[in-house]
PDB file of C-alpha atoms and ligand atoms in Angstrom:
ATOM      1  CA  UNK A  44      10.603  -7.299 -23.376  1.00 49.00           C
ATOM      2  CA  UNK A  45       9.986  -3.540 -23.397  1.00 51.00           C
ATOM      3  CA  UNK A  46      12.553  -2.071 -21.100  1.00 62.00           C
ATOM      4  CA  UNK A  47      11.601   1.197 -19.224  1.00 71.00           C
ATOM      5  CA  UNK A  48      13.541   4.195 -20.341  1.00 78.00           C
ATOM      6  CA  UNK A  49      15.198   4.532 -16.985  1.00 79.00           C
ATOM      7  CA  UNK A  50      18.788   5.803 -17.333  1.00 83.00           C
ATOM      8  CA  UNK A  51      21.549   3.611 -15.792  1.00 85.00           C
ATOM      9  CA  UNK A  52      22.384   6.562 -13.623  1.00 83.00           C
ATOM     10  CA  UNK A  53      19.047   6.488 -11.843  1.00 84.00           C
ATOM     11  CA  UNK A  54      19.557   5.456  -8.163  1.00 81.00           C
ATOM     12  CA  UNK A  55      16.682   2.900  -8.421  1.00 85.00           C
ATOM     13  CA  UNK A  56      17.865   1.555 -11.795  1.00 85.00           C
ATOM     14  CA  UNK A  57      18.239  -2.110 -10.760  1.00 88.00           C
ATOM     15  CA  UNK A  58      14.892  -2.235  -8.939  1.00 88.00           C
ATOM     16  CA  UNK A  59      13.181  -0.532 -11.884  1.00 88.00           C
ATOM     17  CA  UNK A  60      14.593  -3.039 -14.361  1.00 91.00           C
ATOM     18  CA  UNK A  61      13.373  -5.907 -12.140  1.00 94.00           C
ATOM     19  CA  UNK A  62       9.875  -4.197 -12.311  1.00 95.00           C
ATOM     20  CA  UNK A  63      10.238  -4.326 -16.134  1.00 95.00           C
ATOM     21  CA  UNK A  64      10.378  -8.153 -15.926  1.00 97.00           C
ATOM     22  CA  UNK A  65       7.056  -8.254 -13.966  1.00 97.00           C
ATOM     23  CA  UNK A  66       5.375  -5.828 -16.272  1.00 97.00           C
ATOM     24  CA  UNK A  67       6.569  -7.863 -19.261  1.00 97.00           C
ATOM     25  CA  UNK A  68       5.287 -11.042 -17.524  1.00 98.00           C
ATOM     26  CA  UNK A  69       1.854  -9.282 -17.183  1.00 98.00           C
ATOM     27  CA  UNK A  70       1.887  -8.404 -20.864  1.00 97.00           C
ATOM     28  CA  UNK A  71       2.636 -11.973 -21.783  1.00 98.00           C
ATOM     29  CA  UNK A  72      -0.109 -13.224 -19.632  1.00 98.00           C
ATOM     30  CA  UNK A  73       2.382 -15.087 -17.365  1.00 98.00           C
ATOM     31  CA  UNK A  74       1.980 -12.874 -14.259  1.00 98.00           C
ATOM     32  CA  UNK A  75      -1.404 -12.082 -12.790  1.00 97.00           C
ATOM     33  CA  UNK A  76      -2.515  -8.504 -11.936  1.00 97.00           C
ATOM     34  CA  UNK A  77      -2.253  -9.490  -8.269  1.00 96.00           C
ATOM     35  CA  UNK A  78       1.337 -10.412  -8.992  1.00 97.00           C
ATOM     36  CA  UNK A  79       2.085  -6.741  -9.379  1.00 97.00           C
ATOM     37  CA  UNK A  80       0.803  -6.096  -5.905  1.00 97.00           C
ATOM     38  CA  UNK A  81       2.770  -8.999  -4.505  1.00 97.00           C
ATOM     39  CA  UNK A  82       5.900  -7.605  -6.223  1.00 97.00           C
ATOM     40  CA  UNK A  83       5.397  -4.209  -4.703  1.00 97.00           C
ATOM     41  CA  UNK A  84       5.198  -5.784  -1.235  1.00 97.00           C
ATOM     42  CA  UNK A  85       8.439  -7.632  -2.043  1.00 97.00           C
ATOM     43  CA  UNK A  86      10.123  -4.437  -3.242  1.00 96.00           C
ATOM     44  CA  UNK A  87       9.208  -2.705  -0.032  1.00 96.00           C
ATOM     45  CA  UNK A  88      10.774  -5.539   2.023  1.00 97.00           C
ATOM     46  CA  UNK A  89      13.828  -5.560  -0.246  1.00 96.00           C
ATOM     47  CA  UNK A  90      14.274  -1.922   0.382  1.00 94.00           C
ATOM     48  CA  UNK A  91      14.160  -2.593   4.141  1.00 94.00           C
ATOM     49  CA  UNK A  92      16.783  -5.341   3.976  1.00 95.00           C
ATOM     50  CA  UNK A  93      19.007  -3.085   1.990  1.00 93.00           C
ATOM     51  CA  UNK A  94      18.631  -4.778  -1.426  1.00 95.00           C
ATOM     52  CA  UNK A  95      21.434  -7.158  -0.874  1.00 96.00           C
ATOM     53  CA  UNK A  96      22.030 -10.819   0.079  1.00 98.00           C
ATOM     54  CA  UNK A  97      22.787 -11.037   3.745  1.00 98.00           C
ATOM     55  CA  UNK A  98      24.585 -13.767   5.809  1.00 98.00           C
ATOM     56  CA  UNK A  99      21.204 -15.065   7.028  1.00 98.00           C
ATOM     57  CA  UNK A 100      20.132 -15.606   3.400  1.00 98.00           C
ATOM     58  CA  UNK A 101      23.424 -17.268   2.481  1.00 98.00           C
ATOM     59  CA  UNK A 102      23.114 -19.628   5.444  1.00 98.00           C
ATOM     60  CA  UNK A 103      19.661 -20.574   4.240  1.00 98.00           C
ATOM     61  CA  UNK A 104      20.835 -20.928   0.668  1.00 98.00           C
ATOM     62  CA  UNK A 105      23.662 -23.319   1.720  1.00 98.00           C
ATOM     63  CA  UNK A 106      21.243 -25.504   3.637  1.00 98.00           C
ATOM     64  CA  UNK A 107      18.580 -25.323   0.838  1.00 98.00           C
ATOM     65  CA  UNK A 108      21.183 -26.533  -1.678  1.00 98.00           C
ATOM     66  CA  UNK A 109      22.195 -29.482   0.447  1.00 98.00           C
ATOM     67  CA  UNK A 110      18.511 -30.408   1.167  1.00 98.00           C
ATOM     68  CA  UNK A 111      17.604 -30.345  -2.483  1.00 98.00           C
ATOM     69  CA  UNK A 112      20.581 -32.556  -3.288  1.00 98.00           C
ATOM     70  CA  UNK A 113      19.694 -35.050  -0.611  1.00 98.00           C
ATOM     71  CA  UNK A 114      15.943 -35.159  -1.415  1.00 98.00           C
ATOM     72  CA  UNK A 115      14.570 -38.196  -3.116  1.00 98.00           C
ATOM     73  CA  UNK A 116      11.796 -36.472  -5.134  1.00 98.00           C
ATOM     74  CA  UNK A 117      12.315 -32.744  -5.063  1.00 98.00           C
ATOM     75  CA  UNK A 118       9.992 -30.480  -7.132  1.00 98.00           C
ATOM     76  CA  UNK A 119      10.377 -26.756  -7.967  1.00 98.00           C
ATOM     77  CA  UNK A 120       6.901 -25.057  -7.824  1.00 97.00           C
ATOM     78  CA  UNK A 121       6.566 -22.009 -10.194  1.00 98.00           C
ATOM     79  CA  UNK A 122       4.055 -19.165 -10.069  1.00 97.00           C
ATOM     80  CA  UNK A 123       3.453 -16.298 -12.353  1.00 98.00           C
ATOM     81  CA  UNK A 124       6.005 -13.951 -10.521  1.00 98.00           C
ATOM     82  CA  UNK A 125       8.754 -16.483 -10.271  1.00 98.00           C
ATOM     83  CA  UNK A 126       8.457 -17.399 -13.957  1.00 98.00           C
ATOM     84  CA  UNK A 127       8.583 -13.765 -15.049  1.00 98.00           C
ATOM     85  CA  UNK A 128      11.441 -12.771 -12.766  1.00 98.00           C
ATOM     86  CA  UNK A 129      13.961 -15.743 -13.032  1.00 98.00           C
ATOM     87  CA  UNK A 130      12.980 -18.169 -15.894  1.00 98.00           C
ATOM     88  CA  UNK A 131      16.673 -18.998 -16.806  1.00 98.00           C
ATOM     89  CA  UNK A 132      17.724 -19.539 -13.261  1.00 98.00           C
ATOM     90  CA  UNK A 133      14.791 -21.808 -12.456  1.00 98.00           C
ATOM     91  CA  UNK A 134      15.666 -23.883 -15.424  1.00 98.00           C
ATOM     92  CA  UNK A 135      19.319 -24.044 -14.386  1.00 98.00           C
ATOM     93  CA  UNK A 136      18.322 -25.018 -10.869  1.00 98.00           C
ATOM     94  CA  UNK A 137      15.933 -27.707 -12.168  1.00 98.00           C
ATOM     95  CA  UNK A 138      18.724 -29.242 -14.327  1.00 97.00           C
ATOM     96  CA  UNK A 139      21.399 -28.924 -11.575  1.00 98.00           C
ATOM     97  CA  UNK A 140      19.482 -30.753  -8.847  1.00 98.00           C
ATOM     98  CA  UNK A 141      17.758 -32.325 -10.898  1.00 98.00           C
ATOM     99  CA  UNK A 142      14.070 -31.558 -10.059  1.00 98.00           C
ATOM    100  CA  UNK A 143      11.119 -31.073 -12.302  1.00 98.00           C
ATOM    101  CA  UNK A 144       9.458 -27.666 -12.624  1.00 98.00           C
ATOM    102  CA  UNK A 145       5.739 -27.682 -11.783  1.00 97.00           C
ATOM    103  CA  UNK A 146       3.399 -24.770 -12.456  1.00 97.00           C
ATOM    104  CA  UNK A 147       1.196 -24.063  -9.437  1.00 94.00           C
ATOM    105  CA  UNK A 148      -0.937 -20.894  -9.428  1.00 94.00           C
ATOM    106  CA  UNK A 149      -2.936 -19.052  -6.766  1.00 92.00           C
ATOM    107  CA  UNK A 150      -5.078 -17.162  -9.322  1.00 90.00           C
ATOM    108  CA  UNK A 151      -5.416 -20.132 -11.451  1.00 88.00           C
ATOM    109  CA  UNK A 152      -6.242 -20.185 -15.206  1.00 92.00           C
ATOM    110  CA  UNK A 153      -5.462 -22.918 -17.638  1.00 94.00           C
ATOM    111  CA  UNK A 154      -4.278 -20.312 -20.202  1.00 97.00           C
ATOM    112  CA  UNK A 155      -1.771 -18.837 -17.842  1.00 97.00           C
ATOM    113  CA  UNK A 156      -0.508 -22.344 -16.823  1.00 97.00           C
ATOM    114  CA  UNK A 157       0.059 -23.102 -20.516  1.00 97.00           C
ATOM    115  CA  UNK A 158       1.721 -19.704 -21.194  1.00 98.00           C
ATOM    116  CA  UNK A 159       4.097 -20.247 -18.225  1.00 98.00           C
ATOM    117  CA  UNK A 160       5.015 -23.693 -19.531  1.00 98.00           C
ATOM    118  CA  UNK A 161       5.703 -22.473 -22.975  1.00 98.00           C
ATOM    119  CA  UNK A 162       7.752 -19.503 -21.504  1.00 98.00           C
ATOM    120  CA  UNK A 163       9.901 -21.895 -19.347  1.00 98.00           C
ATOM    121  CA  UNK A 164      10.391 -24.212 -22.334  1.00 98.00           C
ATOM    122  CA  UNK A 165      11.545 -21.160 -24.440  1.00 98.00           C
ATOM    123  CA  UNK A 166      14.052 -20.615 -21.648  1.00 98.00           C
ATOM    124  CA  UNK A 167      15.418 -24.131 -22.025  1.00 98.00           C
ATOM    125  CA  UNK A 168      13.191 -26.304 -19.823  1.00 98.00           C
ATOM    126  CA  UNK A 169      12.707 -29.934 -20.923  1.00 92.00           C
ATOM    127  CA  UNK A 170       9.643 -30.842 -18.947  1.00 90.00           C
ATOM    128  CA  UNK A 171       7.253 -28.572 -17.077  1.00 98.00           C
ATOM    129  CA  UNK A 172       4.515 -30.304 -15.192  1.00 98.00           C
ATOM    130  CA  UNK A 173       0.994 -28.846 -14.897  1.00 97.00           C
ATOM    131  CA  UNK A 174      -1.462 -29.385 -12.095  1.00 93.00           C
ATOM    132  CA  UNK A 175      -4.188 -32.033 -12.576  1.00 89.00           C
ATOM    133  CA  UNK A 176      -7.749 -31.475 -11.355  1.00 74.00           C
ATOM    134  CA  UNK A 177      -7.845 -35.092 -10.094  1.00 67.00           C
ATOM    135  CA  UNK A 178      -5.106 -34.592  -7.508  1.00 67.00           C
ATOM    136  CA  UNK A 179      -5.556 -32.217  -4.599  1.00 65.00           C
ATOM    137  CA  UNK A 180      -3.186 -31.492  -1.635  1.00 67.00           C
ATOM    138  CA  UNK A 181      -5.380 -30.287   1.227  1.00 67.00           C
ATOM    139  CA  UNK A 182      -5.415 -26.574   0.516  1.00 72.00           C
ATOM    140  CA  UNK A 183      -8.729 -24.685  -0.104  1.00 70.00           C
ATOM    141  CA  UNK A 184      -7.340 -22.354  -2.794  1.00 70.00           C
ATOM    142  CA  UNK A 185      -6.584 -23.125  -6.431  1.00 71.00           C
ATOM    143  CA  UNK A 186      -3.119 -24.207  -5.281  1.00 74.00           C
ATOM    144  CA  UNK A 187      -4.653 -27.527  -4.173  1.00 81.00           C
ATOM    145  CA  UNK A 188      -4.346 -29.027  -7.670  1.00 86.00           C
ATOM    146  CA  UNK A 189      -1.049 -30.767  -8.175  1.00 90.00           C
ATOM    147  CA  UNK A 190       0.556 -33.023 -10.648  1.00 94.00           C
ATOM    148  CA  UNK A 191       0.582 -36.760  -9.766  1.00 92.00           C
ATOM    149  CA  UNK A 192       4.144 -37.111 -10.864  1.00 95.00           C
ATOM    150  CA  UNK A 193       5.330 -33.941  -9.115  1.00 96.00           C
ATOM    151  CA  UNK A 194       4.203 -32.171  -6.040  1.00 94.00           C
ATOM    152  CA  UNK A 195       1.833 -34.941  -5.298  1.00 92.00           C
ATOM    153  CA  UNK A 196       4.727 -37.404  -4.658  1.00 94.00           C
ATOM    154  CA  UNK A 197       7.435 -34.936  -3.737  1.00 96.00           C
ATOM    155  CA  UNK A 198       9.361 -35.256  -0.453  1.00 97.00           C
ATOM    156  CA  UNK A 199      10.626 -31.624  -0.807  1.00 98.00           C
ATOM    157  CA  UNK A 200       9.071 -28.635  -2.639  1.00 97.00           C
ATOM    158  CA  UNK A 201      10.895 -25.492  -3.448  1.00 98.00           C
ATOM    159  CA  UNK A 202       8.128 -22.833  -3.401  1.00 97.00           C
ATOM    160  CA  UNK A 203       9.416 -19.240  -3.898  1.00 97.00           C
ATOM    161  CA  UNK A 204       6.995 -16.387  -3.230  1.00 96.00           C
ATOM    162  CA  UNK A 205       4.415 -18.643  -1.671  1.00 86.00           C
ATOM    163  CA  UNK A 206       1.195 -18.055   0.330  1.00 80.00           C
ATOM    164  CA  UNK A 207       1.129 -19.365   3.933  1.00 82.00           C
ATOM    165  CA  UNK A 208      -1.793 -21.719   3.470  1.00 84.00           C
ATOM    166  CA  UNK A 209      -0.163 -23.920   0.975  1.00 85.00           C
ATOM    167  CA  UNK A 210       3.156 -23.888   2.858  1.00 89.00           C
ATOM    168  CA  UNK A 211       1.448 -25.052   5.996  1.00 90.00           C
ATOM    169  CA  UNK A 212      -0.506 -27.691   3.956  1.00 89.00           C
ATOM    170  CA  UNK A 213       2.628 -29.056   2.396  1.00 92.00           C
ATOM    171  CA  UNK A 214       4.270 -29.301   5.738  1.00 93.00           C
ATOM    172  CA  UNK A 215       1.157 -31.025   7.227  1.00 91.00           C
ATOM    173  CA  UNK A 216       1.465 -33.475   4.367  1.00 90.00           C
ATOM    174  CA  UNK A 217       4.892 -34.373   5.567  1.00 93.00           C
ATOM    175  CA  UNK A 218       6.867 -32.597   2.837  1.00 95.00           C
ATOM    176  CA  UNK A 219       9.855 -30.355   3.371  1.00 97.00           C
ATOM    177  CA  UNK A 220       9.409 -26.825   2.074  1.00 97.00           C
ATOM    178  CA  UNK A 221      12.094 -24.367   1.014  1.00 98.00           C
ATOM    179  CA  UNK A 222      10.792 -20.886   0.287  1.00 98.00           C
ATOM    180  CA  UNK A 223      12.277 -17.526  -0.840  1.00 98.00           C
ATOM    181  CA  UNK A 224      10.352 -14.748   0.851  1.00 98.00           C
ATOM    182  CA  UNK A 225      11.511 -11.231   1.572  1.00 98.00           C
ATOM    183  CA  UNK A 226       9.141 -10.989   4.511  1.00 97.00           C
ATOM    184  CA  UNK A 227      10.673 -12.816   7.358  1.00 97.00           C
ATOM    185  CA  UNK A 228       7.437 -12.499   9.425  1.00 96.00           C
ATOM    186  CA  UNK A 229       5.220 -14.213   6.905  1.00 95.00           C
ATOM    187  CA  UNK A 230       3.420 -17.435   7.644  1.00 94.00           C
ATOM    188  CA  UNK A 231       5.325 -18.981   4.770  1.00 95.00           C
ATOM    189  CA  UNK A 232       8.709 -17.954   6.104  1.00 96.00           C
ATOM    190  CA  UNK A 233       7.764 -19.200   9.500  1.00 96.00           C
ATOM    191  CA  UNK A 234       6.257 -22.514   8.525  1.00 95.00           C
ATOM    192  CA  UNK A 235       8.832 -23.466   5.926  1.00 97.00           C
ATOM    193  CA  UNK A 236      11.625 -25.886   6.685  1.00 97.00           C
ATOM    194  CA  UNK A 237      14.046 -23.379   5.278  1.00 98.00           C
ATOM    195  CA  UNK A 238      13.379 -19.652   4.499  1.00 98.00           C
ATOM    196  CA  UNK A 239      15.637 -17.709   2.209  1.00 98.00           C
ATOM    197  CA  UNK A 240      14.940 -14.057   3.096  1.00 98.00           C
ATOM    198  CA  UNK A 241      16.267 -12.459  -0.073  1.00 98.00           C
ATOM    199  CA  UNK A 242      14.975 -11.218  -3.477  1.00 98.00           C
ATOM    200  CA  UNK A 243      14.341 -14.179  -5.773  1.00 98.00           C
ATOM    201  CA  UNK A 244      16.427 -12.435  -8.478  1.00 98.00           C
ATOM    202  CA  UNK A 245      19.461 -12.669  -6.315  1.00 98.00           C
ATOM    203  CA  UNK A 246      18.707 -15.895  -4.352  1.00 98.00           C
ATOM    204  CA  UNK A 247      17.889 -18.364  -7.148  1.00 98.00           C
ATOM    205  CA  UNK A 248      21.221 -17.627  -9.225  1.00 98.00           C
ATOM    206  CA  UNK A 249      23.222 -18.180  -6.052  1.00 98.00           C
ATOM    207  CA  UNK A 250      21.164 -21.267  -5.057  1.00 98.00           C
ATOM    208  CA  UNK A 251      21.697 -22.805  -8.481  1.00 98.00           C
ATOM    209  CA  UNK A 252      25.436 -22.158  -8.418  1.00 98.00           C
ATOM    210  CA  UNK A 253      25.828 -23.626  -4.901  1.00 98.00           C
ATOM    211  CA  UNK A 254      23.895 -26.722  -5.917  1.00 98.00           C
ATOM    212  CA  UNK A 255      26.285 -27.277  -8.822  1.00 98.00           C
ATOM    213  CA  UNK A 256      29.324 -26.715  -6.626  1.00 98.00           C
ATOM    214  CA  UNK A 257      28.085 -29.055  -3.834  1.00 98.00           C
ATOM    215  CA  UNK A 258      27.029 -31.585  -6.272  1.00 97.00           C
ATOM    216  CA  UNK A 259      30.544 -31.727  -7.679  1.00 97.00           C
ATOM    217  CA  UNK A 260      32.440 -31.541  -4.381  1.00 97.00           C
ATOM    218  CA  UNK A 261      30.485 -32.441  -1.284  1.00 97.00           C
ATOM    219  CA  UNK A 262      29.975 -35.923   0.274  1.00 97.00           C
ATOM    220  CA  UNK A 263      26.517 -36.820   1.671  1.00 97.00           C
ATOM    221  CA  UNK A 264      27.968 -36.273   5.220  1.00 97.00           C
ATOM    222  CA  UNK A 265      29.090 -32.746   4.310  1.00 97.00           C
ATOM    223  CA  UNK A 266      25.576 -31.950   2.839  1.00 98.00           C
ATOM    224  CA  UNK A 267      24.041 -33.258   6.074  1.00 98.00           C
ATOM    225  CA  UNK A 268      26.371 -30.933   8.046  1.00 97.00           C
ATOM    226  CA  UNK A 269      25.234 -27.981   6.029  1.00 96.00           C
ATOM    227  CA  UNK A 270      21.629 -28.775   6.960  1.00 97.00           C
ATOM    228  CA  UNK A 271      22.530 -29.322  10.572  1.00 97.00           C
ATOM    229  CA  UNK A 272      24.143 -25.813  10.702  1.00 97.00           C
ATOM    230  CA  UNK A 273      20.921 -24.079   9.607  1.00 98.00           C
ATOM    231  CA  UNK A 274      18.878 -22.750  12.552  1.00 98.00           C
ATOM    232  CA  UNK A 275      15.511 -21.579  11.239  1.00 98.00           C
ATOM    233  CA  UNK A 276      14.493 -19.294  14.160  1.00 98.00           C
ATOM    234  CA  UNK A 277      17.914 -17.730  14.381  1.00 98.00           C
ATOM    235  CA  UNK A 278      17.934 -16.916  10.639  1.00 98.00           C
ATOM    236  CA  UNK A 279      14.450 -15.327  10.726  1.00 98.00           C
ATOM    237  CA  UNK A 280      15.451 -13.310  13.882  1.00 98.00           C
ATOM    238  CA  UNK A 281      18.483 -11.998  12.059  1.00 98.00           C
ATOM    239  CA  UNK A 282      16.372 -10.987   9.118  1.00 98.00           C
ATOM    240  CA  UNK A 283      13.821  -9.187  11.293  1.00 97.00           C
ATOM    241  CA  UNK A 284      16.642  -7.397  13.172  1.00 96.00           C
ATOM    242  CA  UNK A 285      18.073  -6.164   9.823  1.00 95.00           C
ATOM    243  CA  UNK A 286      14.690  -4.582   8.959  1.00 95.00           C
ATOM    244  CA  UNK A 287      14.316  -3.022  12.450  1.00 93.00           C
ATOM    245  CA  UNK A 288      17.895  -1.652  12.197  1.00 90.00           C
ATOM    246  CA  UNK A 289      16.935   0.181   9.016  1.00 84.00           C
ATOM    247  CA  UNK A 290      14.834   2.449  11.193  1.00 81.00           C
ATOM    248  CA  UNK A 291      17.058   2.873  14.258  1.00 83.00           C
ATOM    249  CA  UNK A 292      18.542   6.269  14.714  1.00 74.00           C
TER     250      UNK A 292
HETATM  251  O1  PTJ B 109       0.976 -16.481 -10.073  1.00 67.01           O
HETATM  252  P1  PTJ B 109       0.037 -16.769  -8.951  1.00 67.01           P
HETATM  253  O2  PTJ B 109      -1.425 -16.732  -9.330  1.00 67.01           O
HETATM  254  O3  PTJ B 109       0.346 -18.075  -8.227  1.00 67.01           O
HETATM  255  O4  PTJ B 109       0.269 -15.582  -7.805  1.00 67.01           O
HETATM  256  C1  PTJ B 109       1.544 -15.417  -7.307  1.00 67.01           C
HETATM  257  C2  PTJ B 109       1.477 -14.403  -6.158  1.00 67.01           C
HETATM  258  C3  PTJ B 109       2.942 -13.985  -5.842  1.00 67.01           C
HETATM  259  C4  PTJ B 109       0.687 -13.173  -6.628  1.00 67.01           C
HETATM  260  C5  PTJ B 109       0.800 -15.131  -4.939  1.00 67.01           C
HETATM  261  O5  PTJ B 109       1.471 -16.194  -4.547  1.00 67.01           O
HETATM  262  C6  PTJ B 109       0.614 -14.129  -3.824  1.00 67.01           C
HETATM  263  O6  PTJ B 109      -0.352 -13.365  -3.669  1.00 67.01           O
HETATM  264  O7  PTJ B 109       1.594 -14.104  -2.923  1.00 67.01           O
HETATM  265  P2  PTJ B 109       1.581 -13.287  -1.611  1.00 67.01           P
HETATM  266  O8  PTJ B 109       0.682 -13.911  -0.620  1.00 67.01           O
HETATM  267  O9  PTJ B 109       1.437 -11.783  -1.877  1.00 67.01           O
HETATM  268  O10 PTJ B 109       3.048 -13.587  -1.000  1.00 67.01           O
HETATM  269  C7  PTJ B 109       4.196 -13.241  -1.797  1.00 67.01           C
HETATM  270  C8  PTJ B 109       5.324 -13.110  -0.781  1.00 67.01           C
HETATM  271  O11 PTJ B 109       6.479 -13.021  -1.548  1.00 67.01           O
HETATM  272  C9  PTJ B 109       5.200 -11.824   0.089  1.00 67.01           C
HETATM  273  O12 PTJ B 109       5.651 -12.130   1.416  1.00 67.01           O
HETATM  274  C10 PTJ B 109       6.219 -10.872  -0.563  1.00 67.01           C
HETATM  275  O13 PTJ B 109       6.871  -9.968   0.347  1.00 67.01           O
HETATM  276  C11 PTJ B 109       7.255 -11.914  -1.169  1.00 67.01           C
HETATM  277  N1  PTJ B 109       7.857 -11.376  -2.423  1.00 67.01           N
HETATM  278  C12 PTJ B 109       7.325 -10.673  -3.422  1.00 67.01           C
HETATM  279  N2  PTJ B 109       8.225 -10.427  -4.346  1.00 67.01           N
HETATM  280  C13 PTJ B 109       9.406 -11.089  -3.928  1.00 67.01           C
HETATM  281  C14 PTJ B 109       9.154 -11.724  -2.666  1.00 67.01           C
HETATM  282  N3  PTJ B 109      10.105 -12.410  -2.118  1.00 67.01           N
HETATM  283  C15 PTJ B 109      11.236 -12.536  -2.657  1.00 67.01           C
HETATM  284  N4  PTJ B 109      11.563 -11.921  -3.883  1.00 67.01           N
HETATM  285  C16 PTJ B 109      10.639 -11.259  -4.566  1.00 67.01           C
HETATM  286  N5  PTJ B 109      10.967 -10.613  -5.731  1.00 67.01           N
END
């Protein structure tokens, strides 16, 4: 990784170091050029939510952890941005649940799929599933191709930084969807079962830790209570209010 020469005293230091991960992902062939634009959009929303994990995100993370633990066949879908930003934490989450990692790209190329798999394996992943051209999931984009052992048969899919079409298609196919999306007004956030409105770099480490904690301590009834407490529309409304408040004078 080639870190930018940003001094630690720079007020945007953390944000600029996160950018370095995306740039490194692009150089490695993991992240697409479009991923840079998507990241910029995420950065803007992160600025608006104050670049911290709010109570509305923690509520979603608690419910997401419980849902992942109660799911029968959960799968973690990985795109080029997620792989570049949080490879270690995705691997930890995959082990903790356990749930396989499956590469699923919008701007699909077999080379990028292979490079992402190799990158995740370098970061400790045991198995990384790739999409198969013989299995489609009702989306028109490249995201329609899925692995027959993974998303195809999953009852729950964790899809951070997703596009709305696939989220809606997965829901229409009867699957539960957990997303991480800094835009609380996106179709993805709205159509997901659970939306974690937070930066993936903060949310996935917390999610993975809570999965480990709940797995060690919680009963199935307590997990079900966590899910019961989650109110999707209330959480999204709180996130939207946070953004609006940024501009109130
Ligand atoms: O690797 P590929 O080909 O699968 O492409 C991945 C991207 C992310 C380029 C693709 O899925 C895409 O174009 O996504 P969108 O439609 O731009 O949506 C991405 C959503 O994620 C937007 O709502 C962004 O605000 C949000 N987002 C971007 N970066 C982050 C984020 N949310 C959380 N954390 C981030 N770091």
